[in-house]
């Protein structure tokens, strides 16, 4: 067995990557992940635990187990048991034991770790999640150095993993461009994209991505059917938001690429449906469009080159606006091999 597809992860700046970090959606216990500190820390002294392998159980001393523990996640970080994340699937109150989703080792091996409490980094959550999991990231400032945020590669397809920012209550930023309360991820070193999205159906929403001159892109999506919502990318050196040629029919909504660095453009989009996006103040093209791209209610302004530049495929622009750009407002390139339309 492995972690359940319904696990929901929590990331907070005040959390710890040693915490349990998750609770199963719809679980029967009490969700202990939406807090900064663990519900219980198994330190081997005040609270101790050992493996009872025959039934995937661990026996605990110094803490009283209860039905409220069920469907929380335990992270084993020490002792002689196998480190990792385990869901508590049942409790044995008579013998003070937790039943885990799989064996944590052999009988009598020691367990140290924590149940409950949020994780501190998005990278830790992505490394722990499995197919169909969701990660919620609370408003705050997060730093990423010589790394990129990439979902796990062992997920099934389609793997509708969701990573979403929120302010005070999960979901409170969905469909709201309230940038002042979005979590911010800043690239402090390196040259990679902040996000690389390569899993079919992945969804990322509600983030400010600051490349800080160290990221090629805020997001580089090579996945088909990806969903990018409420993303603001700035300070990137190539494109703020890139949906590359490996992607098919991605959806990009209410995103903004602004004040990127060097000669970077705002958006580069391939085979996408795009709505309500803005590209402004970039030292390149506002929107570079390749393949079959449909844009509705998008704005390109104050970019040093063209506002919208179609370089191939069939592009349909509806109710879009281009103004005070350094090049053409709307440019249909000579390599376009299909009919393109601009309406309203």
mmCIF file of C-alpha atoms in Angstrom:
data_model
loop_
_atom_site.group_PDB
_atom_site.id
_atom_site.type_symbol
_atom_site.label_atom_id
_atom_site.label_comp_id
_atom_site.label_asym_id
_atom_site.label_seq_id
_atom_site.Cartn_x
_atom_site.Cartn_y
_atom_site.Cartn_z
ATOM 1 C CA UNK A 1 0.000 0.000 0.000
ATOM 2 C CA UNK A 2 0.940 3.674 -0.216
ATOM 3 C CA UNK A 3 -0.495 6.985 0.863
ATOM 4 C CA UNK A 4 -4.108 7.572 -0.116
ATOM 5 C CA UNK A 5 -4.956 9.613 -3.269
ATOM 6 C CA UNK A 6 -7.211 11.781 -1.061
ATOM 7 C CA UNK A 7 -4.380 13.108 1.128
ATOM 8 C CA UNK A 8 -4.434 16.905 1.530
ATOM 9 C CA UNK A 9 -1.142 18.562 2.454
ATOM 10 C CA UNK A 10 -0.641 21.824 4.313
ATOM 11 C CA UNK A 11 2.365 24.174 3.971
ATOM 12 C CA UNK A 12 2.928 27.191 6.223
ATOM 13 C CA UNK A 13 5.941 29.393 6.867
ATOM 14 C CA UNK A 14 5.628 28.587 10.598
ATOM 15 C CA UNK A 15 5.411 24.833 9.984
ATOM 16 C CA UNK A 16 8.230 22.289 9.992
ATOM 17 C CA UNK A 17 9.370 19.766 7.407
ATOM 18 C CA UNK A 18 9.525 17.257 10.258
ATOM 19 C CA UNK A 19 5.757 17.477 10.880
ATOM 20 C CA UNK A 20 3.095 15.078 9.653
ATOM 21 C CA UNK A 21 1.789 17.610 7.148
ATOM 22 C CA UNK A 22 -1.398 15.958 5.851
ATOM 23 C CA UNK A 23 -4.868 14.590 6.530
ATOM 24 C CA UNK A 24 -7.090 12.500 4.266
ATOM 25 C CA UNK A 25 -9.961 14.454 2.709
ATOM 26 C CA UNK A 26 -13.203 13.174 4.202
ATOM 27 C CA UNK A 27 -11.349 11.438 7.022
ATOM 28 C CA UNK A 28 -13.192 10.436 10.177
ATOM 29 C CA UNK A 29 -10.638 11.832 12.615
ATOM 30 C CA UNK A 30 -9.729 15.414 13.457
ATOM 31 C CA UNK A 31 -7.522 17.222 10.953
ATOM 32 C CA UNK A 32 -4.303 18.070 12.812
ATOM 33 C CA UNK A 33 -2.434 19.343 9.739
ATOM 34 C CA UNK A 34 -3.912 22.855 9.728
ATOM 35 C CA UNK A 35 -1.773 24.051 12.614
ATOM 36 C CA UNK A 36 1.855 25.093 12.911
ATOM 37 C CA UNK A 37 2.965 22.516 15.499
ATOM 38 C CA UNK A 38 2.492 18.743 15.738
ATOM 39 C CA UNK A 39 -0.343 17.209 17.687
ATOM 40 C CA UNK A 40 2.170 14.761 19.148
ATOM 41 C CA UNK A 41 5.948 14.444 18.852
ATOM 42 C CA UNK A 42 7.379 10.966 19.318
ATOM 43 C CA UNK A 43 10.839 11.774 20.672
ATOM 44 C CA UNK A 44 11.757 8.367 22.090
ATOM 45 C CA UNK A 45 11.752 9.708 25.648
ATOM 46 C CA UNK A 46 8.590 11.565 26.672
ATOM 47 C CA UNK A 47 6.644 9.722 23.999
ATOM 48 C CA UNK A 48 8.081 6.478 22.628
ATOM 49 C CA UNK A 49 6.877 4.006 20.005
ATOM 50 C CA UNK A 50 7.867 0.638 18.595
ATOM 51 C CA UNK A 51 6.791 -1.344 15.551
ATOM 52 C CA UNK A 52 4.360 -4.256 15.862
ATOM 53 C CA UNK A 53 4.838 -5.390 12.276
ATOM 54 C CA UNK A 54 2.362 -8.265 12.094
ATOM 55 C CA UNK A 55 -0.565 -5.841 11.792
ATOM 56 C CA UNK A 56 1.192 -2.703 10.436
ATOM 57 C CA UNK A 57 0.814 -1.258 13.908
ATOM 58 C CA UNK A 58 3.033 0.795 16.175
ATOM 59 C CA UNK A 59 2.658 0.692 19.947
ATOM 60 C CA UNK A 60 2.892 4.043 21.729
ATOM 61 C CA UNK A 61 3.841 4.946 25.292
ATOM 62 C CA UNK A 62 3.374 8.414 26.801
ATOM 63 C CA UNK A 63 0.466 9.454 24.538
ATOM 64 C CA UNK A 64 -3.106 8.163 24.543
ATOM 65 C CA UNK A 65 -4.367 7.283 21.094
ATOM 66 C CA UNK A 66 -7.967 8.055 20.103
ATOM 67 C CA UNK A 67 -10.346 7.857 17.166
ATOM 68 C CA UNK A 68 -9.520 11.533 16.449
ATOM 69 C CA UNK A 69 -6.072 10.399 15.241
ATOM 70 C CA UNK A 70 -7.464 8.369 12.338
ATOM 71 C CA UNK A 71 -6.566 9.573 8.803
ATOM 72 C CA UNK A 72 -3.878 11.954 10.033
ATOM 73 C CA UNK A 73 -0.378 11.434 8.654
ATOM 74 C CA UNK A 74 2.630 10.444 10.763
ATOM 75 C CA UNK A 75 6.102 11.322 9.528
ATOM 76 C CA UNK A 76 8.800 8.969 10.823
ATOM 77 C CA UNK A 77 12.108 10.835 10.908
ATOM 78 C CA UNK A 78 14.198 8.834 13.393
ATOM 79 C CA UNK A 79 14.635 5.660 15.374
ATOM 80 C CA UNK A 80 15.325 2.356 13.599
ATOM 81 C CA UNK A 81 12.021 2.133 11.703
ATOM 82 C CA UNK A 82 11.744 3.086 8.027
ATOM 83 C CA UNK A 83 11.562 6.861 7.580
ATOM 84 C CA UNK A 84 8.673 8.307 5.574
ATOM 85 C CA UNK A 85 5.058 9.474 5.671
ATOM 86 C CA UNK A 86 2.367 7.045 6.857
ATOM 87 C CA UNK A 87 -1.376 7.479 7.198
ATOM 88 C CA UNK A 88 -3.016 6.327 10.434
ATOM 89 C CA UNK A 89 -5.849 4.124 9.177
ATOM 90 C CA UNK A 90 -7.203 2.811 12.507
ATOM 91 C CA UNK A 91 -6.559 2.869 16.261
ATOM 92 C CA UNK A 92 -6.431 0.130 18.884
ATOM 93 C CA UNK A 93 -7.289 1.945 22.104
ATOM 94 C CA UNK A 94 -6.968 -1.234 24.193
ATOM 95 C CA UNK A 95 -3.289 -1.684 23.332
ATOM 96 C CA UNK A 96 -2.641 2.033 22.592
ATOM 97 C CA UNK A 97 -1.623 1.399 18.985
ATOM 98 C CA UNK A 98 -1.956 3.080 15.612
ATOM 99 C CA UNK A 99 -2.510 1.017 12.490
ATOM 100 C CA UNK A 100 -0.603 2.494 9.544
ATOM 101 C CA UNK A 101 -1.303 2.209 5.813
ATOM 102 C CA UNK A 102 1.749 -0.070 5.477
ATOM 103 C CA UNK A 103 4.501 -1.596 7.578
ATOM 104 C CA UNK A 104 7.050 0.798 9.050
ATOM 105 C CA UNK A 105 9.639 -1.919 9.643
ATOM 106 C CA UNK A 106 10.135 -5.053 11.666
ATOM 107 C CA UNK A 107 8.873 -5.862 15.139
ATOM 108 C CA UNK A 108 10.448 -3.906 18.004
ATOM 109 C CA UNK A 109 12.111 -1.316 15.787
ATOM 110 C CA UNK A 110 11.868 2.145 17.338
ATOM 111 C CA UNK A 111 9.878 5.064 15.907
ATOM 112 C CA UNK A 112 10.568 8.777 16.226
ATOM 113 C CA UNK A 113 8.639 11.496 14.394
ATOM 114 C CA UNK A 114 5.519 13.628 14.524
ATOM 115 C CA UNK A 115 1.816 13.477 13.756
ATOM 116 C CA UNK A 116 0.019 16.659 12.797
ATOM 117 C CA UNK A 117 1.355 20.107 12.028
ATOM 118 C CA UNK A 118 1.979 21.746 8.655
ATOM 119 C CA UNK A 119 5.103 21.380 6.546
ATOM 120 C CA UNK A 120 7.349 24.406 5.995
ATOM 121 C CA UNK A 121 8.301 24.060 2.322
ATOM 122 C CA UNK A 122 6.419 23.325 -0.869
ATOM 123 C CA UNK A 123 9.298 21.121 -2.026
ATOM 124 C CA UNK A 124 8.771 18.797 0.926
ATOM 125 C CA UNK A 125 5.065 18.455 0.167
ATOM 126 C CA UNK A 126 5.704 17.759 -3.524
ATOM 127 C CA UNK A 127 8.232 15.091 -2.610
ATOM 128 C CA UNK A 128 5.708 13.349 -0.354
ATOM 129 C CA UNK A 129 2.521 13.634 -2.405
ATOM 130 C CA UNK A 130 1.112 10.892 -4.628
ATOM 131 C CA UNK A 131 -1.284 11.027 -7.565
ATOM 132 C CA UNK A 132 -4.470 13.059 -6.981
ATOM 133 C CA UNK A 133 -3.190 14.699 -3.780
ATOM 134 C CA UNK A 134 -3.768 18.397 -3.054
ATOM 135 C CA UNK A 135 -1.306 20.829 -1.469
ATOM 136 C CA UNK A 136 -2.545 24.026 0.211
ATOM 137 C CA UNK A 137 -0.001 26.799 0.838
ATOM 138 C CA UNK A 138 -0.853 29.514 3.339
ATOM 139 C CA UNK A 139 -0.075 33.171 2.614
ATOM 140 C CA UNK A 140 3.531 34.046 3.394
ATOM 141 C CA UNK A 141 6.967 34.456 1.819
ATOM 142 C CA UNK A 142 8.744 31.313 0.638
ATOM 143 C CA UNK A 143 12.284 31.120 -0.774
ATOM 144 C CA UNK A 144 13.599 28.647 -3.335
ATOM 145 C CA UNK A 145 17.321 28.413 -4.107
ATOM 146 C CA UNK A 146 19.073 26.108 -6.610
ATOM 147 C CA UNK A 147 16.008 24.022 -7.296
ATOM 148 C CA UNK A 148 12.718 23.963 -9.126
ATOM 149 C CA UNK A 149 9.285 22.918 -7.869
ATOM 150 C CA UNK A 150 8.427 19.771 -9.807
ATOM 151 C CA UNK A 151 5.584 17.380 -8.928
ATOM 152 C CA UNK A 152 6.648 13.735 -8.377
ATOM 153 C CA UNK A 153 7.362 11.735 -11.527
ATOM 154 C CA UNK A 154 5.817 8.469 -10.328
ATOM 155 C CA UNK A 155 2.249 9.739 -10.487
ATOM 156 C CA UNK A 156 -0.343 8.151 -12.718
ATOM 157 C CA UNK A 157 -1.820 9.942 -15.724
ATOM 158 C CA UNK A 158 -4.039 11.851 -15.674
ATOM 159 C CA UNK A 159 -2.778 12.961 -12.298
ATOM 160 C CA UNK A 160 -4.894 15.910 -11.235
ATOM 161 C CA UNK A 161 -2.577 17.143 -8.512
ATOM 162 C CA UNK A 162 -3.536 20.572 -7.226
ATOM 163 C CA UNK A 163 -1.210 23.073 -5.546
ATOM 164 C CA UNK A 164 -3.077 26.175 -4.374
ATOM 165 C CA UNK A 165 -2.320 29.227 -2.307
ATOM 166 C CA UNK A 166 -4.767 30.686 0.205
ATOM 167 C CA UNK A 167 -4.898 33.594 2.634
ATOM 168 C CA UNK A 168 -6.689 32.629 5.842
ATOM 169 C CA UNK A 169 -9.162 29.930 4.740
ATOM 170 C CA UNK A 170 -8.587 27.316 2.080
ATOM 171 C CA UNK A 171 -10.183 28.420 -1.181
ATOM 172 C CA UNK A 172 -10.549 32.078 -0.234
ATOM 173 C CA UNK A 173 -8.327 33.258 -3.134
ATOM 174 C CA UNK A 174 -9.893 31.109 -5.848
ATOM 175 C CA UNK A 175 -11.383 33.306 -8.587
ATOM 176 C CA UNK A 176 -10.211 36.445 -6.750
ATOM 177 C CA UNK A 177 -7.245 38.502 -7.994
ATOM 178 C CA UNK A 178 -6.360 39.662 -4.468
ATOM 179 C CA UNK A 179 -2.613 39.812 -5.087
ATOM 180 C CA UNK A 180 -1.825 41.396 -1.726
ATOM 181 C CA UNK A 181 -2.759 38.177 0.069
ATOM 182 C CA UNK A 182 -1.184 35.617 -2.268
ATOM 183 C CA UNK A 183 1.742 33.435 -1.133
ATOM 184 C CA UNK A 184 5.007 34.645 -2.716
ATOM 185 C CA UNK A 185 7.784 32.332 -3.895
ATOM 186 C CA UNK A 186 11.125 34.053 -4.523
ATOM 187 C CA UNK A 187 14.030 32.430 -6.386
ATOM 188 C CA UNK A 188 17.158 33.282 -4.430
ATOM 189 C CA UNK A 189 19.740 31.508 -6.629
ATOM 190 C CA UNK A 190 20.125 29.266 -9.671
ATOM 191 C CA UNK A 191 18.776 29.615 -13.197
ATOM 192 C CA UNK A 192 15.886 27.148 -13.407
ATOM 193 C CA UNK A 193 12.185 27.889 -13.673
ATOM 194 C CA UNK A 194 10.456 28.280 -10.326
ATOM 195 C CA UNK A 195 7.788 25.749 -11.353
ATOM 196 C CA UNK A 196 8.169 22.913 -13.844
ATOM 197 C CA UNK A 197 4.792 21.298 -14.447
ATOM 198 C CA UNK A 198 5.131 18.042 -16.368
ATOM 199 C CA UNK A 199 2.221 15.908 -15.155
ATOM 200 C CA UNK A 200 -1.010 15.725 -17.134
ATOM 201 C CA UNK A 201 -3.874 17.652 -15.580
ATOM 202 C CA UNK A 202 -1.822 19.382 -12.894
ATOM 203 C CA UNK A 203 -3.259 22.574 -11.433
ATOM 204 C CA UNK A 204 -1.368 25.486 -9.894
ATOM 205 C CA UNK A 205 -3.216 28.540 -8.658
ATOM 206 C CA UNK A 206 -2.959 31.629 -6.478
ATOM 207 C CA UNK A 207 0.772 32.441 -6.321
ATOM 208 C CA UNK A 208 3.144 35.328 -6.891
ATOM 209 C CA UNK A 209 6.325 33.970 -8.485
ATOM 210 C CA UNK A 210 9.338 36.267 -8.218
ATOM 211 C CA UNK A 211 12.239 35.070 -10.340
ATOM 212 C CA UNK A 212 14.419 37.765 -8.750
ATOM 213 C CA UNK A 213 16.653 37.613 -11.839
ATOM 214 C CA UNK A 214 17.502 33.970 -11.008
ATOM 215 C CA UNK A 215 14.700 32.047 -12.759
ATOM 216 C CA UNK A 216 14.230 31.484 -16.479
ATOM 217 C CA UNK A 217 10.449 31.261 -16.049
ATOM 218 C CA UNK A 218 7.915 31.579 -13.277
ATOM 219 C CA UNK A 219 6.190 28.480 -14.677
ATOM 220 C CA UNK A 220 7.333 26.143 -17.430
ATOM 221 C CA UNK A 221 4.422 23.836 -18.266
ATOM 222 C CA UNK A 222 5.153 20.919 -20.574
ATOM 223 C CA UNK A 223 2.060 19.008 -19.435
ATOM 224 C CA UNK A 224 -1.148 18.505 -21.360
ATOM 225 C CA UNK A 225 -4.373 19.837 -19.861
ATOM 226 C CA UNK A 226 -2.561 21.822 -17.183
ATOM 227 C CA UNK A 227 -4.475 24.584 -15.380
ATOM 228 C CA UNK A 228 -2.738 27.798 -14.373
ATOM 229 C CA UNK A 229 -4.959 30.196 -12.443
ATOM 230 C CA UNK A 230 -4.192 33.453 -10.619
ATOM 231 C CA UNK A 231 -0.436 33.371 -11.184
ATOM 232 C CA UNK A 232 1.663 36.532 -11.257
ATOM 233 C CA UNK A 233 5.187 36.059 -12.605
ATOM 234 C CA UNK A 234 7.844 38.755 -12.336
ATOM 235 C CA UNK A 235 11.627 39.038 -12.394
ATOM 236 C CA UNK A 236 12.150 36.097 -14.791
ATOM 237 C CA UNK A 237 14.834 36.139 -17.494
ATOM 238 C CA UNK A 238 13.155 34.347 -20.450
ATOM 239 C CA UNK A 239 9.347 34.255 -20.066
ATOM 240 C CA UNK A 240 7.171 34.888 -17.051
ATOM 241 C CA UNK A 241 4.780 32.065 -17.997
ATOM 242 C CA UNK A 242 5.690 29.402 -20.575
ATOM 243 C CA UNK A 243 3.312 26.755 -21.905
ATOM 244 C CA UNK A 244 5.697 24.893 -24.155
ATOM 245 C CA UNK A 245 5.265 22.710 -27.240
ATOM 246 C CA UNK A 246 5.004 19.541 -25.146
ATOM 247 C CA UNK A 247 1.664 20.752 -23.810
ATOM 248 C CA UNK A 248 -1.766 20.263 -25.371
ATOM 249 C CA UNK A 249 -4.853 22.286 -24.474
ATOM 250 C CA UNK A 250 -3.779 23.880 -21.259
ATOM 251 C CA UNK A 251 -5.961 26.492 -19.571
ATOM 252 C CA UNK A 252 -4.457 29.781 -18.374
ATOM 253 C CA UNK A 253 -6.759 32.160 -16.497
ATOM 254 C CA UNK A 254 -6.342 35.464 -14.642
ATOM 255 C CA UNK A 255 -2.547 35.299 -14.844
ATOM 256 C CA UNK A 256 -0.178 38.233 -15.115
ATOM 257 C CA UNK A 257 3.408 38.543 -16.348
ATOM 258 C CA UNK A 258 4.898 41.867 -15.346
ATOM 259 C CA UNK A 259 8.302 43.522 -15.076
ATOM 260 C CA UNK A 260 10.330 40.512 -16.063
ATOM 261 C CA UNK A 261 14.091 40.841 -16.476
ATOM 262 C CA UNK A 262 16.663 41.147 -19.264
ATOM 263 C CA UNK A 263 14.905 40.743 -22.613
ATOM 264 C CA UNK A 264 12.206 38.446 -21.247
ATOM 265 C CA UNK A 265 8.730 38.293 -22.708
ATOM 266 C CA UNK A 266 5.585 37.984 -20.664
ATOM 267 C CA UNK A 267 3.829 34.846 -21.949
ATOM 268 C CA UNK A 268 4.842 32.179 -24.464
ATOM 269 C CA UNK A 269 1.821 29.981 -25.169
ATOM 270 C CA UNK A 270 1.340 26.813 -27.220
ATOM 271 C CA UNK A 271 -2.053 25.130 -27.802
ATOM 272 C CA UNK A 272 -3.803 26.899 -24.941
ATOM 273 C CA UNK A 273 -7.096 28.478 -23.928
ATOM 274 C CA UNK A 274 -6.264 31.791 -22.249
ATOM 275 C CA UNK A 275 -8.608 34.272 -20.582
ATOM 276 C CA UNK A 276 -8.391 37.376 -18.436
ATOM 277 C CA UNK A 277 -4.577 37.571 -18.547
ATOM 278 C CA UNK A 278 -2.317 40.620 -18.643
ATOM 279 C CA UNK A 279 1.252 41.086 -19.839
ATOM 280 C CA UNK A 280 2.723 44.469 -18.953
ATOM 281 C CA UNK A 281 6.046 46.205 -18.548
ATOM 282 C CA UNK A 282 8.120 43.340 -19.926
ATOM 283 C CA UNK A 283 11.383 43.930 -21.867
ATOM 284 C CA UNK A 284 10.127 41.799 -24.762
ATOM 285 C CA UNK A 285 6.898 40.598 -26.399
ATOM 286 C CA UNK A 286 3.754 40.611 -24.295
ATOM 287 C CA UNK A 287 2.212 37.386 -25.647
ATOM 288 C CA UNK A 288 4.108 35.043 -28.007
ATOM 289 C CA UNK A 289 1.572 32.653 -29.539
ATOM 290 C CA UNK A 290 2.410 29.365 -31.262
ATOM 291 C CA UNK A 291 0.139 26.529 -32.304
ATOM 292 C CA UNK A 292 -3.597 26.783 -31.760
ATOM 293 C CA UNK A 293 -4.182 29.411 -29.091
ATOM 294 C CA UNK A 294 -7.396 31.178 -28.139
ATOM 295 C CA UNK A 295 -7.207 34.354 -26.048
ATOM 296 C CA UNK A 296 -10.212 36.144 -24.566
ATOM 297 C CA UNK A 297 -10.167 39.464 -22.678
ATOM 298 C CA UNK A 298 -6.374 39.676 -22.462
ATOM 299 C CA UNK A 299 -4.313 42.873 -22.219
ATOM 300 C CA UNK A 300 -0.794 43.615 -23.444
ATOM 301 C CA UNK A 301 0.532 47.017 -22.413
ATOM 302 C CA UNK A 302 3.849 48.828 -21.984
ATOM 303 C CA UNK A 303 5.955 45.949 -23.298
ATOM 304 C CA UNK A 304 9.080 46.993 -25.214
ATOM 305 C CA UNK A 305 8.230 44.825 -28.241
ATOM 306 C CA UNK A 306 4.916 43.627 -29.748
ATOM 307 C CA UNK A 307 1.790 43.224 -27.668
ATOM 308 C CA UNK A 308 0.543 39.986 -29.281
ATOM 309 C CA UNK A 309 2.827 38.124 -31.717
ATOM 310 C CA UNK A 310 1.516 35.057 -33.563
ATOM 311 C CA UNK A 311 4.427 32.956 -34.828
ATOM 312 C CA UNK A 312 2.615 29.837 -36.049
ATOM 313 C CA UNK A 313 -0.604 27.851 -35.991
ATOM 314 C CA UNK A 314 -4.107 29.233 -35.668
ATOM 315 C CA UNK A 315 -4.664 32.034 -33.161
ATOM 316 C CA UNK A 316 -8.029 33.479 -32.179
ATOM 317 C CA UNK A 317 -8.082 36.718 -30.203
ATOM 318 C CA UNK A 318 -11.395 37.931 -28.798
ATOM 319 C CA UNK A 319 -11.915 41.232 -26.964
ATOM 320 C CA UNK A 320 -8.192 41.738 -26.387
ATOM 321 C CA UNK A 321 -6.419 45.079 -25.923
ATOM 322 C CA UNK A 322 -2.899 46.184 -26.856
ATOM 323 C CA UNK A 323 -1.612 49.674 -26.075
ATOM 324 C CA UNK A 324 1.622 51.649 -25.617
ATOM 325 C CA UNK A 325 3.797 48.683 -26.612
ATOM 326 C CA UNK A 326 7.141 49.324 -28.306
ATOM 327 C CA UNK A 327 6.276 47.237 -31.407
ATOM 328 C CA UNK A 328 3.041 46.239 -33.114
ATOM 329 C CA UNK A 329 -0.086 45.900 -31.042
ATOM 330 C CA UNK A 330 -1.217 42.759 -32.896
ATOM 331 C CA UNK A 331 1.246 41.001 -35.193
ATOM 332 C CA UNK A 332 0.281 37.977 -37.293
ATOM 333 C CA UNK A 333 3.611 36.459 -38.344
ATOM 334 C CA UNK A 334 4.386 35.204 -41.847
ATOM 335 C CA UNK A 335 4.949 31.646 -40.537
ATOM 336 C CA UNK A 336 1.307 31.326 -39.516
ATOM 337 C CA UNK A 337 -0.063 28.452 -41.582
ATOM 338 C CA UNK A 338 -3.745 28.641 -40.607
ATOM 339 C CA UNK A 339 -6.378 31.319 -40.498
ATOM 340 C CA UNK A 340 -6.149 33.564 -37.440
ATOM 341 C CA UNK A 341 -8.905 35.854 -36.250
ATOM 342 C CA UNK A 342 -9.063 39.054 -34.194
ATOM 343 C CA UNK A 343 -12.526 40.166 -33.067
ATOM 344 C CA UNK A 344 -13.649 43.083 -30.900
#
